[in-house]
CSV table of C-alpha atoms in Angstrom, one decimal:
chain,number,residue,atom,x,y,z
A,1,MET,CA,136.8,81.2,85.9
A,2,ASP,CA,133.4,82.4,84.6
A,3,PHE,CA,130.3,80.3,85.1
A,4,LYS,CA,130.1,79.0,81.6
A,5,THR,CA,133.7,77.7,81.7
A,6,PHE,CA,133.1,76.3,85.2
A,7,LYS,CA,130.1,74.3,84.0
A,8,GLU,CA,132.1,72.6,81.2
A,9,GLU,CA,134.9,71.8,83.6
A,10,VAL,CA,132.4,70.2,86.1
A,11,LYS,CA,130.9,68.2,83.3
A,12,GLU,CA,134.4,66.8,82.3
A,13,ASN,CA,135.2,66.0,85.9
A,14,VAL,CA,131.9,64.3,86.5
A,15,ARG,CA,132.4,62.2,83.3
A,16,ALA,CA,135.9,61.2,84.5
A,17,HIS,CA,134.7,60.1,87.9
A,18,LEU,CA,131.7,58.0,86.7
A,19,PRO,CA,132.0,54.3,87.6
A,20,LYS,CA,133.0,52.1,84.6
A,21,GLU,CA,129.5,50.5,84.3
A,22,ALA,CA,128.0,54.0,84.0
A,23,LYS,CA,130.3,55.5,81.3
A,24,ASP,CA,127.5,55.6,78.8
A,25,VAL,CA,125.2,57.9,80.9
A,26,GLU,CA,124.1,61.1,79.3
A,27,LEU,CA,125.2,64.5,80.8
A,28,SER,CA,123.3,67.7,80.0
A,29,PHE,CA,122.8,71.2,81.3
A,30,GLY,CA,119.4,72.7,82.2
A,31,THR,CA,117.3,74.3,84.8
A,32,TYR,CA,116.1,72.2,87.7
A,33,GLN,CA,112.8,73.5,89.1
A,34,LYS,CA,111.8,72.6,92.7
A,35,MET,CA,108.9,74.0,94.7
A,36,ASN,CA,109.8,77.6,95.7
A,37,TYR,CA,113.2,77.7,93.9
A,38,SER,CA,115.2,76.6,90.9
A,39,TYR,CA,118.9,76.2,90.0
A,40,GLU,CA,121.2,75.7,87.0
A,41,ALA,CA,121.9,72.0,86.9
A,42,LEU,CA,124.1,69.3,85.4
A,43,PHE,CA,121.8,66.3,84.8
A,44,ILE,CA,123.1,62.8,84.9
A,45,ASN,CA,120.6,60.6,82.9
A,46,ILE,CA,120.9,56.9,83.7
A,47,PRO,CA,118.9,55.0,81.0
A,48,GLU,CA,119.3,51.5,82.6
A,49,LYS,CA,117.8,52.8,85.8
A,50,ASN,CA,115.2,55.0,84.2
A,51,ALA,CA,116.5,57.7,86.5
A,52,GLN,CA,117.9,61.2,86.5
A,53,VAL,CA,120.2,62.8,89.0
A,54,SER,CA,120.8,66.6,89.2
A,55,ILE,CA,123.9,68.5,90.4
A,56,ASN,CA,123.3,72.0,91.7
A,57,LEU,CA,125.8,74.0,89.7
A,58,ASP,CA,124.9,77.3,91.3
A,59,GLU,CA,125.7,76.0,94.7
A,60,LEU,CA,128.9,74.3,93.4
A,61,TYR,CA,130.1,77.5,91.8
A,62,GLU,CA,129.7,79.4,95.0
A,63,ALA,CA,131.8,76.8,96.8
A,64,TYR,CA,134.4,77.2,94.0
A,65,LYS,CA,134.5,81.0,94.4
A,66,ASP,CA,134.8,80.6,98.2
A,67,GLY,CA,138.0,78.6,97.5
A,68,GLN,CA,136.7,75.2,98.5
A,69,ASP,CA,138.4,72.1,97.2
A,70,LEU,CA,135.9,70.3,94.9
A,71,SER,CA,137.9,67.1,94.6
A,72,LYS,CA,136.0,65.6,97.5
A,73,PHE,CA,132.8,66.3,95.6
A,74,TYR,CA,134.0,64.5,92.5
A,75,GLU,CA,135.1,61.5,94.6
A,76,ILE,CA,131.5,60.9,95.6
A,77,ILE,CA,130.1,60.9,92.0
A,78,PRO,CA,130.0,57.0,92.0
A,79,GLU,CA,128.0,57.1,95.2
A,80,ILE,CA,125.5,59.6,93.7
A,81,VAL,CA,125.0,57.5,90.6
A,82,GLU,CA,124.7,54.3,92.5
A,83,SER,CA,122.8,55.7,95.5
A,84,LYS,CA,120.1,53.6,97.1
A,85,GLU,CA,117.6,56.5,96.4
A,86,VAL,CA,118.2,56.0,92.6
A,87,ASP,CA,117.8,52.3,93.0
A,88,ARG,CA,114.7,52.7,95.1
A,89,ALA,CA,113.1,55.0,92.6
A,90,LYS,CA,113.7,52.4,89.8
A,91,GLU,CA,112.4,49.6,92.0
A,92,ILE,CA,109.0,51.1,92.8
A,93,SER,CA,108.3,53.7,90.0
A,94,PHE,CA,105.9,51.6,87.9
A,95,ASP,CA,104.0,49.7,90.6
A,96,TYR,CA,101.4,51.8,92.6
A,97,GLU,CA,101.1,49.2,95.3
A,98,GLN,CA,104.9,49.7,96.0
A,99,VAL,CA,104.6,53.5,95.7
A,100,LYS,CA,101.6,53.7,98.0
A,101,PRO,CA,103.4,53.0,101.4
A,102,HIS,CA,105.9,55.8,100.6
A,103,LEU,CA,103.5,58.5,99.7
A,104,PHE,CA,103.2,61.8,101.7
A,105,ILE,CA,102.0,65.3,101.1
A,106,ARG,CA,103.8,68.6,101.2
A,107,VAL,CA,102.3,72.1,101.2
A,108,ASP,CA,103.7,75.1,99.3
A,109,ARG,CA,102.6,78.5,98.0
A,110,VAL,CA,101.1,78.7,94.6
A,111,GLU,CA,102.7,82.0,93.7
A,112,GLY,CA,105.9,81.4,91.9
A,113,ASN,CA,105.3,77.7,91.4
A,114,GLU,CA,102.7,78.0,88.7
A,115,ASN,CA,104.9,76.4,86.0
A,116,ILE,CA,105.6,73.3,88.2
A,117,LEU,CA,102.0,72.9,89.3
A,118,GLU,CA,100.9,72.7,85.7
A,119,ASN,CA,102.8,69.4,85.4
A,120,VAL,CA,102.0,67.8,88.8
A,121,PRO,CA,98.8,66.6,90.4
A,122,HIS,CA,97.9,68.9,93.3
A,123,CYS,CA,95.1,70.1,95.5
A,124,GLN,CA,94.8,73.9,95.8
A,125,MET,CA,93.6,75.3,99.2
A,126,GLU,CA,93.3,79.0,98.7
A,127,ASP,CA,96.7,80.1,97.6
A,128,LEU,CA,98.4,77.0,98.9
A,129,ALA,CA,99.0,73.8,97.0
A,130,LEU,CA,99.2,70.2,98.4
A,131,THR,CA,101.5,68.1,96.3
A,132,TYR,CA,102.3,64.4,96.5
A,133,HIS,CA,105.7,62.9,97.0
A,134,VAL,CA,107.4,59.5,97.4
A,135,LEU,CA,109.8,59.0,100.3
A,136,LEU,CA,113.0,57.4,99.0
A,137,ASN,CA,115.1,57.6,102.1
A,138,LYS,CA,114.9,59.0,105.6
A,139,ASP,CA,117.9,59.1,108.0
A,140,GLY,CA,119.7,61.4,110.4
A,141,GLU,CA,120.8,63.7,107.6
A,142,GLY,CA,117.3,64.4,106.3
A,143,ILE,CA,115.0,62.9,103.7
A,144,SER,CA,115.2,62.1,100.0
A,145,LYS,CA,112.0,62.3,98.0
A,146,ALA,CA,110.5,62.4,94.5
A,147,MET,CA,107.5,64.5,93.5
A,148,ILE,CA,104.7,62.7,91.6
A,149,THR,CA,104.2,64.3,88.2
A,150,ASN,CA,101.2,64.0,85.8
A,151,SER,CA,103.1,61.7,83.6
A,152,TRP,CA,104.1,59.5,86.5
A,153,LEU,CA,100.6,59.4,87.8
A,154,GLU,CA,99.4,58.2,84.3
A,155,ILE,CA,102.0,55.4,84.4
A,156,LEU,CA,100.8,54.4,87.9
A,157,GLY,CA,97.3,54.1,86.6
A,158,VAL,CA,95.4,55.7,89.5
A,159,THR,CA,93.2,58.7,89.8
A,160,GLN,CA,94.3,61.9,91.5
A,161,GLU,CA,91.5,61.4,94.0
A,162,GLN,CA,92.9,58.0,95.0
A,163,LEU,CA,96.5,59.4,95.1
A,164,HIS,CA,95.2,62.3,97.3
A,165,GLN,CA,93.5,60.1,99.8
A,166,ASP,CA,96.3,57.6,100.0
A,167,ALA,CA,99.0,60.3,100.4
A,168,LEU,CA,96.9,62.0,103.2
A,169,ASN,CA,96.5,58.7,105.1
A,170,ASN,CA,100.1,57.6,104.7
A,171,SER,CA,101.6,60.9,105.6
A,172,GLN,CA,100.6,60.3,109.2
A,173,LYS,CA,102.5,57.0,109.3
A,174,LEU,CA,105.7,58.4,107.8
A,175,PHE,CA,105.6,61.8,109.5
A,176,PRO,CA,103.4,61.6,112.6
A,177,LEU,CA,101.7,64.7,113.8
A,178,SER,CA,103.2,66.9,116.5
A,179,VAL,CA,101.2,69.6,118.3
A,180,MET,CA,102.7,71.8,121.1
A,181,THR,CA,102.6,75.2,122.6
A,182,ILE,CA,105.1,77.8,121.4
A,183,THR,CA,107.0,77.5,124.8
A,184,GLN,CA,107.2,73.7,124.4
A,185,ALA,CA,108.6,74.2,120.9
A,186,VAL,CA,111.2,76.7,122.0
A,187,MET,CA,112.2,74.5,124.9
A,188,GLY,CA,112.2,71.3,122.8
A,189,GLY,CA,109.6,69.7,125.1
A,190,ILE,CA,107.8,67.7,122.4
A,191,ASP,CA,105.4,65.0,123.7
A,192,PRO,CA,106.6,61.9,121.9
A,193,THR,CA,103.1,60.5,121.7
A,194,GLY,CA,101.6,63.8,120.4
A,195,VAL,CA,99.1,66.0,122.2
A,196,PHE,CA,96.1,64.3,120.6
A,197,ALA,CA,97.2,61.0,121.9
A,198,SER,CA,97.7,62.3,125.4
A,199,SER,CA,95.1,63.3,128.0
A,200,GLN,CA,92.1,65.4,126.8
A,201,GLU,CA,93.2,68.3,129.0
A,202,SER,CA,96.9,68.4,128.1
A,203,LEU,CA,96.7,71.0,125.4
A,204,GLU,CA,94.3,73.2,127.2
A,205,GLU,CA,96.3,73.0,130.5
A,206,ALA,CA,99.5,73.8,128.7
A,207,LEU,CA,97.9,76.9,127.0
A,208,LYS,CA,96.9,78.3,130.4
A,209,ASP,CA,100.5,79.1,131.2
A,210,GLU,CA,101.1,80.8,127.9
A,211,GLU,CA,101.1,84.6,127.7
A,212,ILE,CA,100.1,84.4,124.1
A,213,PRO,CA,98.6,80.9,123.5
A,214,LEU,CA,100.2,80.1,120.2
A,215,ILE,CA,100.2,76.4,119.1
A,216,VAL,CA,102.8,74.9,116.8
A,217,VAL,CA,101.5,72.3,114.3
A,218,THR,CA,104.2,70.3,112.6
A,219,ASN,CA,105.4,66.7,112.3
A,220,LYS,CA,107.9,64.7,114.5
A,221,THR,CA,110.8,65.4,112.1
A,222,LYS,CA,110.0,69.1,111.6
A,223,THR,CA,110.6,68.7,107.9
A,224,ASP,CA,107.7,69.7,105.5
A,225,GLY,CA,105.7,69.8,108.7
A,226,ALA,CA,103.2,72.5,107.6
A,227,ALA,CA,101.4,69.8,105.7
A,228,ALA,CA,100.5,68.2,109.0
A,229,LEU,CA,97.7,70.8,109.5
A,230,PHE,CA,96.0,69.2,106.5
A,231,TYR,CA,96.1,65.6,107.8
A,232,PRO,CA,92.6,64.2,108.2
A,233,GLU,CA,90.6,65.7,111.0
A,234,VAL,CA,93.5,67.7,112.5
A,235,MET,CA,91.8,71.1,112.1
A,236,GLU,CA,88.6,69.6,113.4
A,237,GLN,CA,90.2,68.1,116.5
A,238,LEU,CA,92.0,71.4,117.2
A,239,GLY,CA,88.7,73.2,116.9
A,240,GLU,CA,87.1,70.9,119.5
A,241,LYS,CA,89.8,71.9,121.9
A,242,ILE,CA,90.2,75.6,121.3
A,243,GLY,CA,87.2,76.7,119.2
A,244,ASP,CA,87.6,78.7,116.0
A,245,PHE,CA,91.2,79.7,115.2
A,246,THR,CA,93.5,81.7,113.0
A,247,ILE,CA,96.4,80.1,111.1
A,248,LEU,CA,99.7,81.8,110.7
A,249,PRO,CA,101.9,80.2,108.0
A,250,SER,CA,105.3,80.1,109.8
A,251,SER,CA,107.1,78.2,107.0
A,252,THR,CA,106.8,75.0,104.9
A,253,HIS,CA,107.9,73.2,108.1
A,254,GLU,CA,105.3,74.4,110.6
A,255,THR,CA,102.2,76.5,111.1
A,256,LEU,CA,101.2,78.6,114.1
A,257,ILE,CA,97.6,78.4,115.5
A,258,LEU,CA,96.0,81.3,117.5
A,259,PRO,CA,92.6,80.8,119.1
A,260,ASP,CA,90.0,83.4,118.1
A,261,SER,CA,89.3,84.1,121.7
A,262,GLU,CA,92.5,86.1,121.9
A,263,GLY,CA,90.9,88.8,119.7
A,264,MET,CA,94.1,90.0,118.1
A,265,PRO,CA,93.5,92.4,115.1
A,266,ILE,CA,93.7,90.7,111.8
A,267,GLN,CA,95.7,93.4,110.2
A,268,HIS,CA,98.3,93.2,113.0
A,269,LEU,CA,98.6,89.4,112.4
A,270,LYS,CA,99.1,89.9,108.6
A,271,GLU,CA,101.7,92.5,109.2
A,272,MET,CA,103.5,90.2,111.7
A,273,VAL,CA,103.6,87.3,109.2
A,274,ALA,CA,104.9,89.5,106.4
A,275,GLU,CA,107.6,90.9,108.7
A,276,VAL,CA,108.7,87.5,109.9
A,277,ASN,CA,108.8,86.1,106.4
A,278,GLY,CA,110.8,89.0,105.1
A,279,SER,CA,113.3,88.9,107.9
A,280,PHE,CA,113.7,85.3,109.1
A,281,VAL,CA,112.4,82.8,106.6
A,282,GLU,CA,114.4,81.6,103.6
A,283,ASP,CA,112.5,82.0,100.4
A,284,ALA,CA,112.6,78.3,99.7
A,285,ASP,CA,110.8,77.7,103.0
A,286,ARG,CA,108.3,80.5,102.8
A,287,LEU,CA,104.6,79.8,102.4
A,288,THR,CA,102.7,83.0,102.0
A,289,ASP,CA,102.1,86.3,103.8
A,290,GLU,CA,98.4,85.4,104.0
A,291,VAL,CA,96.6,84.6,107.3
A,292,TYR,CA,94.0,81.8,107.3
A,293,HIS,CA,91.0,80.9,109.5
A,294,PHE,CA,89.2,77.7,110.4
A,295,ASP,CA,85.5,77.8,111.2
A,296,THR,CA,84.7,74.9,113.4
A,297,LYS,CA,80.9,75.1,112.9
A,298,ASP,CA,81.1,75.2,109.1
A,299,ARG,CA,84.3,73.2,108.9
A,300,VAL,CA,85.8,75.8,106.5
A,301,PHE,CA,89.5,76.6,105.9
A,302,GLU,CA,89.8,80.0,104.2
A,303,LYS,CA,91.7,83.2,104.1
A,304,VAL,CA,90.9,85.3,107.1
A,305,ASP,CA,89.6,88.1,104.9
A,306,LYS,CA,87.1,85.8,103.4
A,307,PHE,CA,86.0,84.6,106.8
A,308,VAL,CA,85.4,88.2,108.0
A,309,ALA,CA,83.5,89.0,104.8
A,310,ARG,CA,81.4,85.9,105.2
A,311,GLN,CA,80.6,86.7,108.8
A,312,LYS,CA,79.6,90.2,107.8
A,313,GLU,CA,77.3,88.9,105.1
A,314,ASN,CA,75.7,86.4,107.5
A,315,SER,CA,75.1,89.1,110.1
A,316,GLN,CA,73.4,91.3,107.5
A,317,LYS,CA,71.2,88.5,106.4
A,318,HIS,CA,70.3,87.8,110.0
A,319,VAL,CA,69.3,91.5,110.6
A,320,ALA,CA,67.3,91.5,107.4
A,321,GLU,CA,65.4,88.4,108.4
A,322,LYS,CA,64.7,89.8,111.9
A,323,GLY,CA,63.4,93.0,110.3
A,324,THR,CA,60.7,91.0,108.2
A,325,GLU,CA,59.4,88.9,111.1
A,326,GLY,CA,56.6,91.4,112.0
A,327,ILE,CA,55.5,92.0,108.4
């Protein structure tokens, strides 16, 4: 069966399995765009709930070609339409005071997401973008979320500045920060209270035993954890402990921190990030091949190339000023 025929068959089966009270929902085909990837979708529009559910047809077609029985999928259509996530979205969607406790941030690359970013409020940090999301459900199987769009923000009646600050503050409550050495991460030895809440020496002491003192910054769930680096004062607190540092974007779920004191060549770091991204990171989870830097003195997050250029410029200014002292 070709894809076009398959789509129509799925649409008919979905219609047949809808609960009686949802027989008047609208079914339509289209492209569903998410950060970092998109898929051909069957949209289930539910007017009475002011909600839309999407079914990933690309994924479903692959399952069909692999010989999987899709009857079990059709059996859960009523659960999808009547899910608590859909009801939750309807319940809070127009009231900012109800949305606010469920806000959190996510960080993604700008490249490839330009079309989506045109329609959503975001804060750009170099070639990364912080977007704002509403947590609909969190359980052992993962999280369900909805991204705030420009139109939704207009309905909520708050400024992007207010949304940004509330999402930053609330992210720490929903997805607490987790900081550990690379060995602790590999071994699963996560301090349940977080390094910053532990003794002042804990991070420094742990790093002494590391051959390469890499630090992993994520959240306790390790989902969308790269955003944790942008929580209020996280970079500043890291700087107080280890000085200036370089940031390696491991994935959307975590970042790696390397103290500048290690003196590793920048080009080597950039090549390493690009190689890891190309070989081990799914495109949907990839941030960028860039490497970043945090200057503790100036409190500046920037691409490492910009930092090097800025340092060179400052050094040249200093030499010029010294040369005019005796004139």
